[in-house]
Coordinates of C-alpha atoms and ligand atoms in Angstrom, one line a residue:
M3 CA 159.0 76.8 105.8
T4 CA 162.4 77.4 104.1
T5 CA 162.5 78.8 100.6
T6 CA 164.6 76.0 99.3
M7 CA 162.2 73.3 100.5
Q8 CA 159.4 75.2 99.0
N9 CA 161.2 75.7 95.7
S10 CA 162.1 72.1 95.2
D11 CA 158.5 71.1 95.9
I12 CA 157.3 73.7 93.4
Y13 CA 159.8 72.5 90.8
S14 CA 158.7 68.8 91.0
E15 CA 155.1 69.9 90.9
L16 CA 155.6 72.0 87.8
K17 CA 157.5 69.2 86.2
H18 CA 154.4 67.1 86.1
L19 CA 152.2 69.9 85.0
D20 CA 150.3 69.2 81.8
A21 CA 149.4 72.5 80.4
R22 CA 147.5 72.7 77.2
I23 CA 147.5 76.4 76.9
A24 CA 150.5 78.7 77.5
Y25 CA 149.4 82.3 77.6
F26 CA 152.0 85.0 76.8
S27 CA 151.4 88.6 77.6
M28 CA 153.5 91.7 77.9
E29 CA 151.4 92.8 80.9
I30 CA 149.2 91.0 83.3
G31 CA 147.0 92.7 85.9
L32 CA 146.0 90.3 88.6
R33 CA 145.8 92.6 91.6
V34 CA 146.5 96.2 92.4
D35 CA 149.6 95.5 94.5
L36 CA 151.2 93.5 91.7
P37 CA 151.9 96.6 89.5
T38 CA 152.8 94.7 86.3
Y39 CA 150.1 96.1 84.1
S40 CA 149.2 99.5 82.6
G41 CA 145.6 99.2 81.5
G42 CA 143.0 97.2 79.5
L43 CA 145.3 94.6 77.9
G44 CA 146.8 93.6 81.2
V45 CA 143.5 93.6 83.1
L46 CA 142.0 91.4 80.4
A47 CA 145.0 89.0 80.7
G48 CA 144.6 88.9 84.5
D49 CA 140.8 88.3 84.2
T50 CA 141.4 85.5 81.6
I51 CA 143.9 83.8 83.9
K52 CA 141.5 84.1 86.9
A53 CA 138.7 82.5 84.9
A54 CA 141.0 79.7 83.6
A55 CA 141.8 78.9 87.3
D56 CA 138.1 79.1 88.2
H57 CA 137.2 76.6 85.5
R58 CA 140.3 74.4 86.0
L59 CA 141.6 74.9 82.5
P60 CA 145.1 73.6 82.0
F61 CA 146.8 77.0 81.7
V62 CA 150.2 78.6 82.4
A63 CA 151.0 82.2 81.8
V64 CA 154.3 84.1 81.2
T65 CA 155.1 87.8 81.5
L66 CA 157.9 90.1 82.8
L67 CA 158.7 91.2 86.3
Y68 CA 158.6 95.0 86.2
R69 CA 160.3 96.1 89.4
E70 CA 159.4 99.7 88.7
G71 CA 155.9 98.9 87.4
Y72 CA 154.3 101.1 84.8
F73 CA 154.4 104.4 86.8
N74 CA 152.6 106.2 89.6
Q75 CA 150.9 109.3 88.3
H76 CA 151.0 112.7 90.1
L77 CA 149.0 115.6 89.0
D78 CA 149.5 119.2 90.1
D79 CA 146.7 121.8 90.4
H80 CA 146.8 122.5 86.7
G81 CA 146.7 118.9 85.7
N82 CA 150.4 118.6 84.8
Q83 CA 151.3 114.9 85.0
T84 CA 154.6 113.7 86.5
E85 CA 155.6 110.0 86.7
E86 CA 157.3 108.1 89.4
P87 CA 158.5 104.5 89.5
V88 CA 156.3 102.2 91.6
H89 CA 158.0 100.9 94.7
W90 CA 157.1 97.3 95.6
D91 CA 158.9 94.2 96.8
P92 CA 158.2 91.2 94.6
A93 CA 159.3 88.8 97.4
T94 CA 156.1 89.7 99.4
L95 CA 153.8 88.3 96.7
L96 CA 155.9 86.0 94.4
T97 CA 158.2 83.1 94.9
E98 CA 161.6 83.4 93.3
L99 CA 162.5 80.1 91.6
R100 CA 166.2 80.3 92.5
E101 CA 167.2 76.9 91.0
V102 CA 166.0 78.1 87.6
T103 CA 168.0 80.4 85.3
I104 CA 167.5 80.7 81.7
R105 CA 169.4 82.6 79.1
V106 CA 168.7 84.7 76.0
E107 CA 171.2 86.4 73.7
I108 CA 170.7 90.0 73.1
A109 CA 173.2 92.1 71.1
G110 CA 175.8 89.3 71.5
R111 CA 175.5 89.2 75.3
S112 CA 174.1 86.2 77.1
I113 CA 171.5 87.5 79.6
A114 CA 170.4 85.5 82.6
L115 CA 166.8 85.5 83.5
R116 CA 165.1 84.3 86.7
P117 CA 161.5 83.3 86.9
W118 CA 159.2 84.3 89.8
L119 CA 156.0 82.4 90.4
Y120 CA 152.6 83.6 91.4
R121 CA 149.8 81.1 91.6
V122 CA 146.3 82.2 90.8
E123 CA 143.8 80.2 92.9
G124 CA 140.5 79.5 91.3
L125 CA 137.1 79.3 92.9
S126 CA 136.9 75.5 92.7
G127 CA 140.4 74.4 93.6
G128 CA 142.0 75.1 90.2
Q129 CA 145.3 76.9 89.9
V130 CA 147.2 78.7 87.2
P131 CA 150.9 79.3 87.6
V132 CA 152.0 82.7 86.3
F133 CA 155.7 83.2 85.6
F134 CA 157.3 86.7 85.8
L135 CA 160.8 86.9 84.1
D136 CA 163.4 89.0 85.8
S137 CA 166.7 90.2 84.4
D138 CA 167.8 92.0 87.6
L139 CA 170.5 89.4 88.5
P140 CA 174.0 90.3 89.8
E141 CA 175.6 88.3 87.1
N142 CA 174.1 90.6 84.4
E143 CA 175.7 93.8 83.2
P144 CA 174.2 96.9 85.0
E145 CA 172.2 98.0 81.9
D146 CA 170.9 94.5 81.3
R147 CA 169.6 94.3 84.9
K148 CA 167.3 97.2 84.0
L149 CA 165.8 95.4 80.9
T150 CA 162.7 94.2 82.8
A151 CA 162.4 97.3 85.1
Q152 CA 159.7 99.3 83.3
L153 CA 156.5 98.3 81.5
Y154 CA 156.3 100.3 78.2
G155 CA 159.4 102.4 79.1
G156 CA 162.6 103.1 77.2
D157 CA 163.2 103.3 73.5
R158 CA 162.8 100.9 70.5
R159 CA 165.9 98.9 71.5
Y160 CA 164.5 98.5 75.1
R161 CA 161.2 97.4 73.7
L162 CA 162.7 94.8 71.3
S163 CA 164.9 93.5 74.1
Q164 CA 161.8 93.0 76.3
E165 CA 160.0 91.2 73.5
I166 CA 163.0 88.9 73.1
I167 CA 162.8 88.1 76.8
L168 CA 159.1 87.5 76.7
G169 CA 158.8 85.5 73.6
I170 CA 162.2 83.6 73.4
G171 CA 162.9 83.7 77.1
G172 CA 159.4 82.7 78.0
L173 CA 159.5 79.6 75.7
R174 CA 162.9 78.6 77.0
L175 CA 161.5 78.8 80.6
L176 CA 158.6 76.4 79.8
R177 CA 161.0 74.0 78.2
Q178 CA 163.4 74.1 81.1
L179 CA 160.6 73.4 83.5
E180 CA 159.6 70.5 81.3
I181 CA 156.0 71.6 81.3
S182 CA 154.4 69.2 78.8
G183 CA 151.4 68.9 76.5
I184 CA 151.3 72.5 75.3
R185 CA 149.0 72.6 72.2
N186 CA 148.3 76.3 72.2
F187 CA 150.8 79.1 72.6
H188 CA 148.4 82.0 73.0
L189 CA 150.0 85.3 71.9
N190 CA 148.0 88.0 73.8
E191 CA 148.8 90.8 71.3
G192 CA 151.9 90.9 69.0
H193 CA 154.4 91.7 71.8
A194 CA 154.9 88.0 72.3
A195 CA 155.3 87.1 68.6
L196 CA 159.0 86.4 68.8
L197 CA 158.2 83.1 70.5
T198 CA 157.3 81.9 67.0
L199 CA 161.0 82.5 66.0
E200 CA 162.2 80.4 68.9
L201 CA 159.8 77.6 67.8
L202 CA 161.0 77.9 64.2
H203 CA 164.5 77.6 65.5
L204 CA 163.6 74.6 67.6
Y205 CA 161.9 72.7 64.8
R206 CA 164.7 73.5 62.3
R207 CA 165.5 70.5 60.2
D208 CA 169.1 69.9 59.6
I209 CA 169.1 69.2 55.9
E210 CA 172.4 69.9 54.5
E211 CA 171.7 69.2 50.9
T212 CA 168.9 71.7 50.3
W213 CA 168.5 75.4 49.9
D214 CA 164.7 75.2 50.0
P215 CA 163.8 77.2 53.1
D216 CA 160.5 75.3 53.4
Q217 CA 162.4 72.1 53.9
V218 CA 164.5 73.7 56.7
W219 CA 162.1 75.9 58.5
D220 CA 159.1 73.9 59.6
H221 CA 156.7 76.8 59.8
E222 CA 153.6 74.6 59.4
R223 CA 154.5 72.9 62.7
V224 CA 154.9 76.3 64.4
R225 CA 151.5 77.4 63.0
R226 CA 149.7 74.4 64.3
Q227 CA 150.7 75.3 67.9
C228 CA 150.2 79.1 68.0
V229 CA 147.1 81.3 68.3
F230 CA 147.0 85.1 68.3
T231 CA 144.7 87.7 69.6
T232 CA 145.1 91.2 68.1
H233 CA 143.9 94.0 70.4
T234 CA 143.9 97.4 68.6
P235 CA 143.2 99.1 65.3
V236 CA 145.4 102.0 66.3
P237 CA 148.5 101.7 64.1
A238 CA 150.9 102.8 66.9
G239 CA 149.8 99.8 68.8
H240 CA 151.4 97.4 66.3
D241 CA 155.1 97.1 67.1
R242 CA 157.5 97.4 64.1
F243 CA 161.3 97.3 64.2
D244 CA 163.9 98.3 61.8
Y245 CA 165.8 95.2 60.4
G246 CA 169.1 97.0 61.3
L247 CA 168.1 97.0 65.0
V248 CA 166.8 93.4 64.7
A249 CA 170.2 92.3 63.3
E250 CA 172.0 94.2 66.1
L251 CA 170.0 92.5 68.9
L252 CA 169.2 89.1 67.4
G253 CA 172.3 88.5 65.2
D254 CA 171.7 85.7 62.8
F255 CA 169.3 83.8 65.0
I256 CA 167.0 83.5 62.0
P257 CA 168.2 84.4 58.5
L258 CA 167.0 87.7 57.2
E259 CA 165.2 86.3 54.2
V260 CA 163.2 84.0 56.4
L261 CA 162.3 86.8 58.8
K262 CA 161.3 89.0 55.9
R263 CA 159.0 86.3 54.5
F264 CA 157.0 86.1 57.8
A265 CA 157.4 89.5 59.4
G266 CA 157.4 91.9 56.4
E267 CA 159.8 93.1 53.7
E268 CA 160.3 96.7 55.1
D269 CA 160.6 96.1 58.8
L270 CA 159.9 93.4 61.4
N271 CA 156.2 93.8 62.0
L272 CA 155.2 91.7 65.0
T273 CA 151.5 91.6 63.9
N274 CA 152.5 90.2 60.5
L275 CA 154.8 87.7 62.2
A276 CA 151.9 86.6 64.4
L277 CA 149.4 86.5 61.6
N278 CA 151.7 84.4 59.5
L279 CA 152.8 81.9 62.1
C280 CA 149.6 81.4 64.1
R281 CA 146.9 78.9 63.0
H282 CA 144.2 81.2 64.3
T283 CA 143.8 84.9 64.8
N284 CA 141.0 86.7 66.6
A285 CA 140.0 90.2 67.2
V286 CA 138.3 91.3 70.5
S287 CA 134.8 92.3 69.2
K288 CA 132.7 91.7 66.1
C289 CA 133.3 95.2 64.8
H290 CA 137.0 95.0 65.5
S291 CA 137.3 91.8 63.5
M292 CA 135.9 93.6 60.5
V293 CA 138.3 96.5 61.0
S294 CA 141.2 94.1 61.4
R295 CA 140.3 92.2 58.2
R296 CA 140.5 95.5 56.4
M297 CA 143.8 96.3 58.0
F298 CA 145.3 92.9 57.1
P299 CA 143.7 91.8 53.9
G300 CA 144.1 88.1 53.1
Y301 CA 143.9 86.8 56.6
Q302 CA 140.9 85.2 58.2
I303 CA 140.3 87.1 61.5
E304 CA 137.5 85.9 63.7
S305 CA 136.3 87.5 66.9
V306 CA 135.9 86.6 70.5
T307 CA 134.4 89.6 72.2
N308 CA 136.2 90.4 75.5
G309 CA 134.6 89.9 78.9
V310 CA 135.5 90.7 82.5
H311 CA 136.0 88.4 85.5
S312 CA 132.6 88.9 87.2
P313 CA 133.6 88.1 90.8
S314 CA 136.5 90.5 90.6
W315 CA 134.6 93.5 89.2
T316 CA 131.4 93.2 91.1
C317 CA 131.5 95.5 94.2
P318 CA 130.8 94.0 97.7
E319 CA 127.3 95.4 97.8
F320 CA 126.2 93.8 94.6
Q321 CA 128.1 90.6 95.4
K322 CA 125.9 90.3 98.4
L323 CA 122.8 90.8 96.3
Y324 CA 123.8 88.3 93.7
D325 CA 124.7 85.7 96.4
R326 CA 121.2 86.1 97.8
Y327 CA 119.2 86.1 94.6
L328 CA 121.5 84.3 92.1
P329 CA 123.5 81.7 93.9
E330 CA 126.2 80.1 91.8
W331 CA 126.6 83.3 89.7
R332 CA 130.3 83.4 90.5
L333 CA 131.2 80.3 88.5
D334 CA 128.3 80.5 86.0
N335 CA 128.2 84.2 85.2
S336 CA 125.3 83.6 82.7
L337 CA 123.0 83.4 85.7
L338 CA 123.3 87.2 86.0
R339 CA 120.5 87.3 83.5
N340 CA 118.1 86.6 86.4
A341 CA 119.1 89.9 88.0
I342 CA 115.9 91.1 86.4
M343 CA 114.0 89.7 89.4
I344 CA 116.1 91.5 92.1
P345 CA 113.7 93.9 93.9
A346 CA 114.2 97.5 92.7
E347 CA 114.6 99.1 96.1
E348 CA 117.3 96.6 97.2
L349 CA 119.1 97.1 93.9
F350 CA 119.0 100.9 94.2
Q351 CA 120.1 100.8 97.9
A352 CA 123.1 98.6 97.0
H353 CA 124.0 101.1 94.4
Q354 CA 123.7 104.1 96.7
D355 CA 125.9 102.3 99.2
A356 CA 128.6 101.8 96.5
K357 CA 128.2 105.4 95.5
Q358 CA 128.8 106.6 99.1
R359 CA 132.1 104.7 99.1
L360 CA 133.2 106.5 95.9
L361 CA 132.1 109.9 97.3
K362 CA 134.0 109.4 100.5
Y363 CA 137.1 108.6 98.4
I364 CA 136.6 111.8 96.4
T365 CA 136.2 113.8 99.6
D366 CA 139.3 112.2 101.2
H367 CA 141.5 112.7 98.1
C368 CA 140.2 115.9 96.5
G369 CA 138.3 117.6 99.3
S370 CA 135.2 118.0 97.1
K371 CA 131.9 117.2 98.7
F372 CA 129.8 115.4 96.1
D373 CA 126.1 115.0 96.7
P374 CA 124.8 111.4 96.7
E375 CA 121.5 112.6 95.2
V376 CA 123.0 114.1 92.2
L377 CA 123.4 112.2 88.9
T378 CA 127.1 111.3 88.7
I379 CA 128.9 110.5 85.5
G380 CA 132.1 108.6 85.3
F381 CA 134.8 108.6 82.7
A382 CA 138.1 106.7 83.2
R383 CA 140.5 105.4 80.7
R384 CA 143.9 106.0 79.2
A385 CA 144.4 109.8 78.5
T386 CA 145.0 109.8 74.8
P387 CA 143.3 111.8 72.0
Y388 CA 141.2 109.0 70.4
K389 CA 139.3 108.5 73.6
R390 CA 138.1 112.2 73.4
A391 CA 137.7 112.8 77.1
T392 CA 136.9 116.5 76.4
L393 CA 134.0 115.9 74.1
L394 CA 131.5 116.4 76.9
F395 CA 133.0 119.9 77.5
S396 CA 133.0 121.0 73.9
D397 CA 130.0 123.3 74.4
P398 CA 130.1 124.7 78.0
E399 CA 127.2 127.0 77.5
R400 CA 125.0 124.2 76.4
L401 CA 126.1 121.9 79.2
N402 CA 125.4 124.6 81.8
R403 CA 122.0 125.3 80.4
I404 CA 121.0 121.6 80.3
T405 CA 121.9 121.2 84.0
R406 CA 120.1 124.4 84.9
E407 CA 116.9 123.3 83.2
Q408 CA 116.9 119.5 83.6
G409 CA 118.8 118.8 86.8
P410 CA 122.4 118.9 88.2
L411 CA 125.4 116.8 87.2
Q412 CA 128.6 115.8 88.9
L413 CA 131.6 114.3 87.0
V414 CA 134.5 112.2 88.0
L415 CA 137.3 111.3 85.7
A416 CA 140.6 109.5 85.8
G417 CA 143.3 108.1 83.6
K418 CA 147.1 108.1 83.0
A419 CA 148.8 109.5 79.8
H420 CA 151.8 107.5 78.6
P421 CA 154.9 109.4 79.6
H422 CA 155.7 110.2 75.9
D423 CA 152.1 111.0 74.9
E424 CA 152.2 114.8 74.9
P425 CA 148.7 115.3 73.4
G426 CA 147.4 112.9 76.0
K427 CA 149.0 114.9 78.8
Q428 CA 147.5 118.1 77.3
L429 CA 144.0 116.5 77.5
I430 CA 144.4 116.2 81.3
R431 CA 145.3 119.8 81.5
D432 CA 142.3 120.7 79.4
I433 CA 140.0 118.8 81.7
F434 CA 141.5 120.7 84.7
T435 CA 140.8 124.0 82.9
A436 CA 137.2 123.0 82.1
A437 CA 136.7 121.9 85.8
R438 CA 137.7 125.4 86.9
Q439 CA 135.3 127.0 84.4
F440 CA 132.4 125.0 85.5
H441 CA 133.2 125.1 89.2
D442 CA 129.9 126.6 90.5
N443 CA 127.5 124.7 88.3
I444 CA 129.1 121.3 87.8
K445 CA 131.4 119.7 90.2
I446 CA 134.3 117.9 88.3
V447 CA 137.1 116.0 89.8
Y448 CA 140.0 114.2 88.2
L449 CA 141.3 111.4 90.4
E450 CA 145.1 110.7 90.4
N451 CA 146.7 107.4 89.5
Y452 CA 144.0 105.3 87.8
N453 CA 144.5 101.6 88.7
M454 CA 142.5 98.5 89.3
T455 CA 141.2 99.7 92.7
L456 CA 140.0 103.0 91.3
G457 CA 138.6 101.1 88.3
S458 CA 136.4 99.1 90.7
L459 CA 135.4 102.1 92.8
L460 CA 134.5 104.2 89.8
T461 CA 132.6 101.6 87.7
S462 CA 130.4 100.7 90.8
G463 CA 130.1 104.2 92.4
V464 CA 128.9 106.4 89.5
D465 CA 125.4 106.5 88.1
L466 CA 126.3 106.5 84.4
W467 CA 129.5 105.3 82.5
L468 CA 130.5 107.5 79.7
N469 CA 132.7 106.5 76.7
T470 CA 133.4 108.7 73.7
P471 CA 136.1 107.2 71.5
I472 CA 136.5 108.1 67.8
R473 CA 135.0 105.2 65.8
P474 CA 136.3 102.6 65.0
L475 CA 139.3 102.8 67.2
E476 CA 138.0 101.2 70.4
A477 CA 138.7 97.5 69.7
S478 CA 136.5 96.4 72.6
G479 CA 136.7 98.4 75.8
T480 CA 136.1 96.5 79.1
S481 CA 135.4 99.2 81.7
G482 CA 131.8 99.5 80.5
M483 CA 131.3 95.8 81.2
K484 CA 132.5 96.4 84.7
A485 CA 129.9 99.1 85.1
A486 CA 127.2 96.8 83.8
H487 CA 128.1 94.2 86.5
N488 CA 127.3 96.9 89.1
G489 CA 124.1 98.0 87.6
V490 CA 125.6 101.1 86.0
P491 CA 124.2 101.8 82.5
N492 CA 126.5 102.8 79.7
F493 CA 126.3 106.0 77.6
S494 CA 128.7 105.4 74.8
V495 CA 129.7 105.8 71.2
L496 CA 128.7 102.8 69.1
D497 CA 132.1 101.1 68.9
G498 CA 133.8 98.0 70.3
W499 CA 131.7 95.8 72.6
W500 CA 128.9 98.4 73.0
I501 CA 127.6 97.7 69.5
E502 CA 126.9 94.2 70.8
G503 CA 125.6 95.2 74.3
W504 CA 123.6 98.3 73.4
I505 CA 119.8 98.2 73.5
E506 CA 118.7 101.8 73.3
G507 CA 117.0 102.9 76.5
K508 CA 117.1 99.4 77.9
T509 CA 120.8 98.8 78.8
G510 CA 121.9 102.4 78.3
W511 CA 122.2 104.9 75.5
A512 CA 124.2 105.4 72.3
I513 CA 126.1 108.5 71.3
G514 CA 126.2 109.3 67.6
P515 CA 125.1 107.5 64.6
P516 CA 124.4 103.7 64.3
P517 CA 127.4 101.4 64.0
T518 CA 129.5 101.2 60.9
C519 CA 132.9 99.6 61.1
F520 CA 134.1 101.1 57.9
E521 CA 133.9 104.8 58.5
T522 CA 136.0 107.3 56.8
P523 CA 136.8 110.1 59.2
D524 CA 134.2 112.8 58.9
P525 CA 135.4 116.3 59.9
E526 CA 131.9 116.8 61.3
T527 CA 132.1 113.7 63.6
N528 CA 133.0 115.6 66.7
R529 CA 130.2 118.1 66.3
L530 CA 127.6 115.5 65.5
D531 CA 128.6 113.2 68.3
A532 CA 128.6 116.2 70.8
E533 CA 125.2 117.2 69.5
D534 CA 123.8 113.7 70.2
L535 CA 125.5 113.6 73.6
Y536 CA 123.9 116.8 74.7
G537 CA 120.5 115.9 73.2
K538 CA 120.3 112.5 75.0
L539 CA 121.4 114.0 78.3
E540 CA 118.9 116.8 78.0
N541 CA 115.9 114.8 76.8
E542 CA 116.3 111.3 78.1
I543 CA 119.0 110.7 80.7
I544 CA 118.7 113.5 83.1
P545 CA 114.9 113.6 83.1
T546 CA 114.7 109.8 83.6
Y547 CA 117.2 109.9 86.5
Y548 CA 115.4 112.7 88.4
R549 CA 111.7 112.2 87.4
K550 CA 111.2 108.6 86.4
R551 CA 113.2 106.8 89.1
E552 CA 111.5 103.5 88.5
A553 CA 112.3 103.5 84.8
W554 CA 115.9 104.4 85.7
I555 CA 116.2 101.4 88.0
E556 CA 114.8 99.2 85.3
V557 CA 117.7 100.3 83.0
M558 CA 120.2 99.5 85.8
R559 CA 118.6 96.0 86.2
Q560 CA 118.6 95.3 82.5
A561 CA 122.2 96.4 82.2
I562 CA 123.1 93.5 84.5
S563 CA 120.7 91.0 82.9
F564 CA 121.6 91.7 79.3
N565 CA 125.2 92.9 79.5
A566 CA 126.8 91.4 82.6
S567 CA 125.4 88.0 81.9
F568 CA 127.2 87.9 78.6
F569 CA 130.3 90.3 78.7
N570 CA 132.2 88.2 81.2
T571 CA 135.2 85.8 81.1
Y572 CA 133.0 82.7 81.6
R573 CA 131.4 83.2 78.2
M574 CA 134.6 84.5 76.7
L575 CA 136.7 81.6 77.8
L576 CA 134.1 79.1 76.6
E577 CA 134.4 80.7 73.1
Y578 CA 138.2 80.5 73.2
Y579 CA 138.0 76.9 74.2
M580 CA 135.3 75.8 71.7
N581 CA 136.4 77.8 68.7
I582 CA 140.2 78.1 69.2
Y583 CA 142.0 76.1 71.8
R584 CA 140.5 72.7 71.1
Q585 CA 140.5 73.1 67.3
Ligands
PLP604 C1 139.3 97.9 83.1 C2 140.4 98.8 83.1 C3 140.9 99.3 81.9 C4 140.3 99.1 80.6 O1 139.1 99.8 80.4 P1 138.8 100.4 78.9 O2 137.3 100.6 79.0 O3 139.2 99.3 77.9 O4 139.5 101.6 78.8 C5 142.0 100.2 82.0 N1 142.6 100.5 83.1 C6 142.2 99.9 84.3 C7 142.9 100.3 85.6 C8 141.1 99.1 84.3 O5 140.6 98.6 85.5

């Protein structure tokens, strides 16, 4: 099969594609060897696309081709993180569409972009094309060839350039491929918001005789076609750019007074731009929608709580169980509610088998021998202060006493810090220090290079999934949903999705006070949360695990029935379809 043959076939196939939904995302995580994601946002995008393929939704997706990925994380014996570019060869997984070149103008230079195609195959014959835009072409200037090299790398100028490529370049790609019928441009986070400017440009009315911008810039038409999902209440997660830089890179693409009207007076705020030029905005959990409404008064912000792609995040041992007891669960994930009837011994054995796989990985990579009979707690997420990875270690005396009196614990952690996040990097060092201090009483390992493979291994192989964010900064969180799919109960602060999934003592346990989405930071919060964390471990969790095994297995089973049956992409995509895409 020659590439040219293949490409012309692909081209004519795409030309007839009728895609109602075009999904734009700065990162997409479809598989571990396609390193174009960093964390939750990308994995959610990948899971959404997989579900769209499973259910034959008319979807296409656009992102960038990061030839150096995000980064590979190395940790020395003291927990000092160093970063290395990921080495991978796009040609082994993707098809370069050589006949297609599109162009964007950045800082007065015309930059050529080449799309690469990856097709996501669904479970029932559906397919979603995903386009990865690449600036690494010989005809570009050397520095422009690097523009798509790194995910979340570089400075403000680099970021804005990438967002021009994603939003403006992405839309030009779909037009050049003549993909028709798009009724929803879905902006997965504000990064893609510049596509609204390309649409504004496209629908510009050439009315010479008027100086009324509403006559010229048909923003209503743009709004009708765009929908927006906001993903974080953390201010640094909302991209803003100085108008000086914007003028330098975008020139007079859209007049400054029009930009200011939609994107903000002070600077170009991509969240404001998306809020103003999308017909519908949603947050990613019920609590997050309340927080977002407070952050952006005057906008109607609904919610669609995130989900995970069930077949991708269920470990082989549990897949086998579900196939036997809940046939059809892969397509209709709501059937997972019937997990309640899976025999307890089989469920626990499947879990112990998954646990053995994780423990073998730990031995192979860290040399530590974990005990399969000891309660093992998992914590893996981006290493950044609001996630409070060290809360569990805040009172070492107490933790030691609890394990002496109630039963032993083992801990496994993982997570990358963004290369510029110094406090995040310090957290990893602090965990290494704590691990040394506990070494005789509590085994603690920190696994290097958290990625999708480790995510699966951890969320299925530990006995309890811990999450301790500062409220209300966890918009949703999805790793806890993965744990629930594998019968692993959550032990978490009441924030994000867990407010909706939590039934105390039934699906897991809460840390800290009942939910309030409008908290003012309390200096006592850390102490109160730690107090509750230790109290629950001491009085409920450890005793149940060691001395009421039947009750423990009941919690595992209910985590699947109540949580996995709901916090999945089947339910999530139905909500997107019913409440957003078809409106
Ligand atoms: C699922 C996943 C995440 C997101 O988990 P959170 O609970 O939102 O932190 C991040 N990184 C990887 C590799 C994942 O698999």
